[in-house]
Coordinates of C-alpha atoms in Angstrom, one line a residue:
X7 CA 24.3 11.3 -9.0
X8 CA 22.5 9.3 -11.1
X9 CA 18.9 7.8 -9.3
X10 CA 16.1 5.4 -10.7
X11 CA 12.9 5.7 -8.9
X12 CA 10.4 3.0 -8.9
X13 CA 7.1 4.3 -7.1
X14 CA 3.8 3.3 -6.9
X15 CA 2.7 3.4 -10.0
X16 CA -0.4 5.8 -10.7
X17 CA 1.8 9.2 -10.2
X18 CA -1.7 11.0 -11.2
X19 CA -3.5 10.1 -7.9
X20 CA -2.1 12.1 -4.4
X21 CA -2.2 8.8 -1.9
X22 CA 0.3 9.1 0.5
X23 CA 3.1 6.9 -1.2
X24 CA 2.7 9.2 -4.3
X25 CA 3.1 12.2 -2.6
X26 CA 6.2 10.9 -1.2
X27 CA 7.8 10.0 -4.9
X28 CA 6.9 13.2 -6.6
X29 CA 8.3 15.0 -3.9
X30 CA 11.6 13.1 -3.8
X31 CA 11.6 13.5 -7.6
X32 CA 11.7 16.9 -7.7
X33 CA 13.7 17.8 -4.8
X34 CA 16.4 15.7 -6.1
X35 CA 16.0 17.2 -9.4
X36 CA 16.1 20.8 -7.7
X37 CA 19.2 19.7 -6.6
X38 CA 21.3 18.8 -9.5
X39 CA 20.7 15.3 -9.4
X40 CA 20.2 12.8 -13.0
X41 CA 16.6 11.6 -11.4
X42 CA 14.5 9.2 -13.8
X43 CA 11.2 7.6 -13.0
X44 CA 8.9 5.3 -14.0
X45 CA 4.4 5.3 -13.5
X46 CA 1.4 4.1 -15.7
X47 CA -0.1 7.7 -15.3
X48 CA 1.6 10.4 -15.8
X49 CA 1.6 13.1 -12.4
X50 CA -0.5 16.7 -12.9
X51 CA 1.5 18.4 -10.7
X52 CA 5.6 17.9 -11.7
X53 CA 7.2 21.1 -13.3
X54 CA 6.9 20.6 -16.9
X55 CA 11.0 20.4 -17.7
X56 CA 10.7 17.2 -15.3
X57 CA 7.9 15.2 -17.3
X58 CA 10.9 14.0 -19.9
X59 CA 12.2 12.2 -17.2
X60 CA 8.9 10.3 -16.5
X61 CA 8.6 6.8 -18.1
X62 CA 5.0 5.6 -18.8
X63 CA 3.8 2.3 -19.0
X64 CA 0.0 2.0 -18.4
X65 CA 0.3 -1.6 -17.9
X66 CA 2.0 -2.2 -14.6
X67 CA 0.0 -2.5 -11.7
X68 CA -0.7 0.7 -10.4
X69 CA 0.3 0.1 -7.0
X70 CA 2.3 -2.5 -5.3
X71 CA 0.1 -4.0 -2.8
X72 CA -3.4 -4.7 -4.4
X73 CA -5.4 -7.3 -2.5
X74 CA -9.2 -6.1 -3.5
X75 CA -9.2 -8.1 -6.8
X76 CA -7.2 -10.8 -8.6
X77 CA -4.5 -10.4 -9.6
X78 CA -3.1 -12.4 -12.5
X79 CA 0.4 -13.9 -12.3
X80 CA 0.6 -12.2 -15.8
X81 CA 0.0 -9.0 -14.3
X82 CA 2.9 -9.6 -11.6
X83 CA 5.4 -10.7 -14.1
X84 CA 5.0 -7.7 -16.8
X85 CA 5.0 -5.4 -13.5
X86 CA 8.4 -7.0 -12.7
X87 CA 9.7 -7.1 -16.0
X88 CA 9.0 -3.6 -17.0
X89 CA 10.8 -2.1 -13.5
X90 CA 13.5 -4.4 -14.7
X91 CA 13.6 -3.3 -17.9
X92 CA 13.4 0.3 -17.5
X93 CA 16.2 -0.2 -15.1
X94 CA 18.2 -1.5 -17.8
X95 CA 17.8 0.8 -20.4
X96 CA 18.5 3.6 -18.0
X97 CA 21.6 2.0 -17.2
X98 CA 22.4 1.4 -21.0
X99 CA 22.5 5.0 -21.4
X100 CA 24.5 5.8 -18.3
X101 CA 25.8 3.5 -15.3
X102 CA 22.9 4.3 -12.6
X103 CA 24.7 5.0 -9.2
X104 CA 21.3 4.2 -6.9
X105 CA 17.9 2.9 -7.0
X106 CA 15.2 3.9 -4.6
X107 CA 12.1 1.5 -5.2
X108 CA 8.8 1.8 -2.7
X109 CA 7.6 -1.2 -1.0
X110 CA 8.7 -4.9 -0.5
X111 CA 7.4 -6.6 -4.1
X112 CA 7.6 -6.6 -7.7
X113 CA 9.3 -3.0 -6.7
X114 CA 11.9 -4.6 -4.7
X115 CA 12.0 -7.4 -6.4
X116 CA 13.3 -6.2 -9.7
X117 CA 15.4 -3.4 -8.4
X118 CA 17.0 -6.4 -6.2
X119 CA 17.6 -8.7 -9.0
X120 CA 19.7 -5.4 -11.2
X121 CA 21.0 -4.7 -7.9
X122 CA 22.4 -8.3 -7.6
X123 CA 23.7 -8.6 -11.4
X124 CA 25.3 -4.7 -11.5
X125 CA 26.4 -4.0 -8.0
X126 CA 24.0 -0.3 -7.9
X127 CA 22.9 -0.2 -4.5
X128 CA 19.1 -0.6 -3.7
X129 CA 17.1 1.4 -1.2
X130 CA 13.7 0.3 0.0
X131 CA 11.2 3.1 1.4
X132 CA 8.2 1.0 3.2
X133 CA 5.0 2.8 4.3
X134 CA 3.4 -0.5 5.8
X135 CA 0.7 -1.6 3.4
X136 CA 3.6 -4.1 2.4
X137 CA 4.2 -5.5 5.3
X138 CA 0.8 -5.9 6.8
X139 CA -1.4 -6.7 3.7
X140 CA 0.5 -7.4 0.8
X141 CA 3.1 -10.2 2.9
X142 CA 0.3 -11.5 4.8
X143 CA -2.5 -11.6 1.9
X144 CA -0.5 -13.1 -1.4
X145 CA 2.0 -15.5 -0.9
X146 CA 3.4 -14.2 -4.7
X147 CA 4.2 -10.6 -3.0
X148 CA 5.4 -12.6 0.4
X149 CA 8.2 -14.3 -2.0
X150 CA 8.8 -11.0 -3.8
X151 CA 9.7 -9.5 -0.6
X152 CA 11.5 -12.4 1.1
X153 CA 13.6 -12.8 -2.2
X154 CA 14.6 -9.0 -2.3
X155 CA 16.0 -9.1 1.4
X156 CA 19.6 -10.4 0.6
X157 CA 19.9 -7.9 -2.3
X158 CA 19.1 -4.6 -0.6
X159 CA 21.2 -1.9 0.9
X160 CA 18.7 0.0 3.0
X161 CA 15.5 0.1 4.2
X162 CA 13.6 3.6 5.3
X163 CA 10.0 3.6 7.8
X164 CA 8.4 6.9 8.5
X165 CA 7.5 5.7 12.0
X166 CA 8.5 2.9 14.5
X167 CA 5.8 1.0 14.0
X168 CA 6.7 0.2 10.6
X169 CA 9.9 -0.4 11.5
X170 CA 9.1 -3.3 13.9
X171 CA 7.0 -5.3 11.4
X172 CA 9.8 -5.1 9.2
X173 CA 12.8 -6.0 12.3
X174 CA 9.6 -8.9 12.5
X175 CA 10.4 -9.9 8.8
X176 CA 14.4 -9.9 9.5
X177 CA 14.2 -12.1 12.8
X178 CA 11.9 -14.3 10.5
X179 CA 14.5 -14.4 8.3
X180 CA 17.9 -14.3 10.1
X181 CA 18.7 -11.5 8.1
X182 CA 19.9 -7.8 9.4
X183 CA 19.7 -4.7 7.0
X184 CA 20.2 -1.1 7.7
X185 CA 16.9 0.9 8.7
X186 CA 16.4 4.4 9.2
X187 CA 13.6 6.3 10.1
X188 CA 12.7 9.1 8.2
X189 CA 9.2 10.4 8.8
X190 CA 6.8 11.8 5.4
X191 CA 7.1 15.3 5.7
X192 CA 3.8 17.7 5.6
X193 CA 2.3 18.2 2.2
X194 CA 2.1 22.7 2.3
X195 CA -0.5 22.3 -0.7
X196 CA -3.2 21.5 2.4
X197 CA -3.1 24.5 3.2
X198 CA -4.0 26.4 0.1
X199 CA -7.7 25.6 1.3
X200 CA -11.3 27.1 0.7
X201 CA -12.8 28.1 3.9
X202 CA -16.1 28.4 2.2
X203 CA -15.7 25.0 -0.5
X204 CA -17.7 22.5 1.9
X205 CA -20.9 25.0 3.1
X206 CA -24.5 24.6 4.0
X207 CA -24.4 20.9 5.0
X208 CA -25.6 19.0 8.1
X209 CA -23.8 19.3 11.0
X210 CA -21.7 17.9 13.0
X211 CA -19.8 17.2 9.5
X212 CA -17.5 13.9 9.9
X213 CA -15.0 13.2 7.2
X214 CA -12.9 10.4 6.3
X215 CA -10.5 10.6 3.2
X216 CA -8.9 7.4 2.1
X217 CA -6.5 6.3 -1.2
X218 CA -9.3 3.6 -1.2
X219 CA -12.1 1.8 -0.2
X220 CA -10.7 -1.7 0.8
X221 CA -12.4 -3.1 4.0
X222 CA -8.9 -2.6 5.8
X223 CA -9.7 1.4 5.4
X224 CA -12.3 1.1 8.2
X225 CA -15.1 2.6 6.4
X226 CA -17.5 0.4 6.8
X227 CA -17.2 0.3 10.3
X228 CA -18.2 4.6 10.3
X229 CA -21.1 4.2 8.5
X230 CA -22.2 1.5 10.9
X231 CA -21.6 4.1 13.5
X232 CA -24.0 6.7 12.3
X233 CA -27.3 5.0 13.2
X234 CA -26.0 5.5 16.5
X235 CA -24.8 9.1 16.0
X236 CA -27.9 10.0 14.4
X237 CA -29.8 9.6 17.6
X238 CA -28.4 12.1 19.0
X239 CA -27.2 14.6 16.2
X240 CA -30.1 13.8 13.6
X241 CA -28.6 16.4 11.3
X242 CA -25.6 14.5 11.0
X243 CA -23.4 14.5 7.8
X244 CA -20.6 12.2 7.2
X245 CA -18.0 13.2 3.7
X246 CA -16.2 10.5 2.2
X247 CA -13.5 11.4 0.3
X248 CA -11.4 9.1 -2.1
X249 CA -12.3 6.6 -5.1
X250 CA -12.6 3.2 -5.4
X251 CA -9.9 1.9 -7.9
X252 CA -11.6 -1.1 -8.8
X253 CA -12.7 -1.5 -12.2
X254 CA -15.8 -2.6 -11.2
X255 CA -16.2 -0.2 -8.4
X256 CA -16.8 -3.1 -5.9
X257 CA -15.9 -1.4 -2.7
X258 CA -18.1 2.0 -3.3
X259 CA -20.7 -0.3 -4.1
X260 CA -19.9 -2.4 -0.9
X261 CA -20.4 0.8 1.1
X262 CA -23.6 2.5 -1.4
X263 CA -25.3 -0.7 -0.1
X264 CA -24.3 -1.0 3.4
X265 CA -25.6 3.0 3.9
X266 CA -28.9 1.8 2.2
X267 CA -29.3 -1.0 4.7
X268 CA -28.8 0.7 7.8
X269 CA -31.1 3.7 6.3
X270 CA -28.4 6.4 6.6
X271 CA -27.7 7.2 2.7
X272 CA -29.4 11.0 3.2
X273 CA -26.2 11.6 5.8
X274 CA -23.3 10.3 3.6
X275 CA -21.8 11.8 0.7
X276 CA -19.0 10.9 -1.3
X277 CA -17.1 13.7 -2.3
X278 CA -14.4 11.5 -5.0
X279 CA -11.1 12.4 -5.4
X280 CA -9.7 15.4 -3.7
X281 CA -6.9 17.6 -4.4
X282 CA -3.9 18.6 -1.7
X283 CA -5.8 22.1 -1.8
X284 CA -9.7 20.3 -1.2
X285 CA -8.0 18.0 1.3
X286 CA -6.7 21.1 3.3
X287 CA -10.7 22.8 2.7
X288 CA -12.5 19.4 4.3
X289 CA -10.3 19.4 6.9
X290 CA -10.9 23.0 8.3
X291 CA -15.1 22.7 7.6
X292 CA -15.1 19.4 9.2
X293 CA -16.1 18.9 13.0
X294 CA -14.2 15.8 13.3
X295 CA -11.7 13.7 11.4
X296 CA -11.9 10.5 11.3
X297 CA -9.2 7.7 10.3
X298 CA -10.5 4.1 11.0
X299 CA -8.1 2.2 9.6
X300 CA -7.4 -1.6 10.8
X301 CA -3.7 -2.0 10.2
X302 CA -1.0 0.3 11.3
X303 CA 0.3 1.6 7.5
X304 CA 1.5 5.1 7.9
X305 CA -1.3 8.0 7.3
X306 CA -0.2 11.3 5.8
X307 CA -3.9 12.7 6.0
X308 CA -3.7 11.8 10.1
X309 CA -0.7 14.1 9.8
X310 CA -2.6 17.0 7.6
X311 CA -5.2 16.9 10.0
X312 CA -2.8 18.1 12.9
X313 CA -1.4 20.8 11.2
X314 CA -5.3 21.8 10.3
X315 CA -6.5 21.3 13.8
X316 CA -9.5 19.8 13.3
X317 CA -10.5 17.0 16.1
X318 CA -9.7 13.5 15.3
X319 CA -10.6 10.2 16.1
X320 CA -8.6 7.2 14.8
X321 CA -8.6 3.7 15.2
X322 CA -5.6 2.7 18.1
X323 CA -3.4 0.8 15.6
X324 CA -0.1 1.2 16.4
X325 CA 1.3 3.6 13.9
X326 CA -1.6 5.8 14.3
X327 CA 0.4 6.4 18.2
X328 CA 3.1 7.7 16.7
X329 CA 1.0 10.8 15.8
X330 CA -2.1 10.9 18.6
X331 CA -1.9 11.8 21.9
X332 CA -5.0 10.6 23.9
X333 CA -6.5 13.8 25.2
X334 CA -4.3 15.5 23.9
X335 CA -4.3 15.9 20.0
X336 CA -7.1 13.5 19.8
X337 CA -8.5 10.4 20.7
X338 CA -8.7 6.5 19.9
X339 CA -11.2 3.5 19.5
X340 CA -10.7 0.1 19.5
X341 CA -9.7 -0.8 15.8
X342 CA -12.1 -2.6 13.6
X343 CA -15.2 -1.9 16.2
X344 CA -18.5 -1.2 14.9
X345 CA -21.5 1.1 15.7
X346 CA -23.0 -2.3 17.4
X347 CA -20.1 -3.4 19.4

């Protein structure tokens, strides 16, 4: 069978959505199928026979749903018309039999559109940052998505949260389309960990690892917790792990300044990007996890930490239920509350 893939973008960096299209890539190559994809970075981690089947183009957005900057209609439009495009050549070459885009936007959008003119059936895969940011936060993306609905064959959720704000969308809509649930399965690179990689820091240790640093991630709301903790544990030590995508590094700095003002910058540090391997080693040094995230997108990394059994604390939005147990695997605060609150 031959399958077009149109991911998130930047195939180098391990968020959860990537993780989920390098892994279908190669499985689906392991498996005899024709697979093609398309990125602005190429991945470090695909087995080198693979890479030939990797399209570059550094200039489409590297993800989907990007609501920390501006983006320009320009910018939407190329990202559109390249997916398009390399839909089309690949098709040139050899009639594509399906098209598996992720998230409701430019994505969907342009697989919709070939979909529409060539009769290859499209498949949606929807981790939630679509739904509950990019829909609600840029009317462009909202249209994207609304437009792609009467085009597409399938739609797949990893959890049932998910999978009500997009039943939400179809109500809106009077529309019905297919939708399975298939959850993100667990990344085994976690657990080729360090035991020793994150030693001779203060304890307890906190961490929070995040594909970004947008206020929606919650971090903002940790560090304005750790006045608070420090009272009690003045040895405290919080690890950040991540980057901020931003060219200009807004959201880091957003967070460098908050830790300065509530006098706390000796107890954070932030660790940049981690590997599946350092992911798995800051899990099992770590006291306690935490994921403070305000809206309920999927979280592979709230997954890793169960199989790593560290102690977690997560914010109680509702995909985050799908995972936690209260009191039993972990435990919940009210989403978006602060140290102060």
């Amino acid at each position: 069978m031959r399958i077009a893939l149109i991911p998130s973008s930047d195939l180098s960096y391990d968020s959860g959505s990537i993780i989920h299209a390098k892994r279908l890539f190669s499985s689906l190559l392991d498996r005899g199928h024709d697979v093609h994809m398309i990125g602005s970075r190429m991945p470090k981690d695909i087995e080198h026979e693979y890479l030939s089947r990797i399209y570059i183009d550094e200039h489409i957005l590297d993800h989907p749903i990007i609501n920390d900057r501006e983006v320009t209609d320009e910018q939407l439009m190329y990202s559109f018309s390249s997916s398009f495009d390399f839909l089309q050549k690949l098709h040139r070459q050899k009639k594509i039999d399906v098209i598996h885009v992720q998230y409701l936007s430019f994505t969907s959008l342009a697989a919709a559109t070939f979909s529409a003119a060539t009769g290859v059936p499209c498949v949606v895969s929807s981790f939630g940052r679509d739904l509950n940011i990019g829909l609600v936060e840029d009317k462009r993306l909202a249209a994207m998505a609304i437009q792609s609905l009467s085009t597409i064959a399938h739609v797949i959720v990893p959890n049932e949260a998910v999978r009500k704000s997009f039943t939400e969308l179809l109500e809106s809509r009077s529309l019905s389309i297919p939708t399975s649930i298939i959850p993100q399965s667990f990344d085994q690179n976690v657990l080729k960990y360090q035991s020793d990689l994150y030693g001779n820091l203060g304890t307890p240790l906190l961490a929070t690892i995040n594909s970004c640093f947008t206020k929606e991630k919650g971090i903002d709301e940790i560090i304005r917790a750790l006045p608070i903790i420090k009272e009690k544990f003045p040895n405290v030590t919080l690890l950040i792990a991540g980057t901020d995508d931003h060219p200009f590094q807004v959201n880091k700095n957003r967070l460098l300044a908050l830790c300065h003002e509530l006098n706390v910058s000796d107890a954070v540090q932030f660790v940049g990007y981690l590997d599946r391997s350092s992911v798995g080693s800051l899990l099992a040094k770590a006291d306690l996890f935490i994921d403070a995230r305000k809206q309920g997108n999927f979280s592979s990394v709230l997954l890793e930490a169960q199989f790593m059994g560290v102690a977690t604390l997560c914010s109680d939005v509702e995909a985050a239920r799908t995972i936690i147990t209260s009191q039993y695997n972990g435990e919940f605060f009210e989403s978006g509350r602060t140290g102060s609150s």
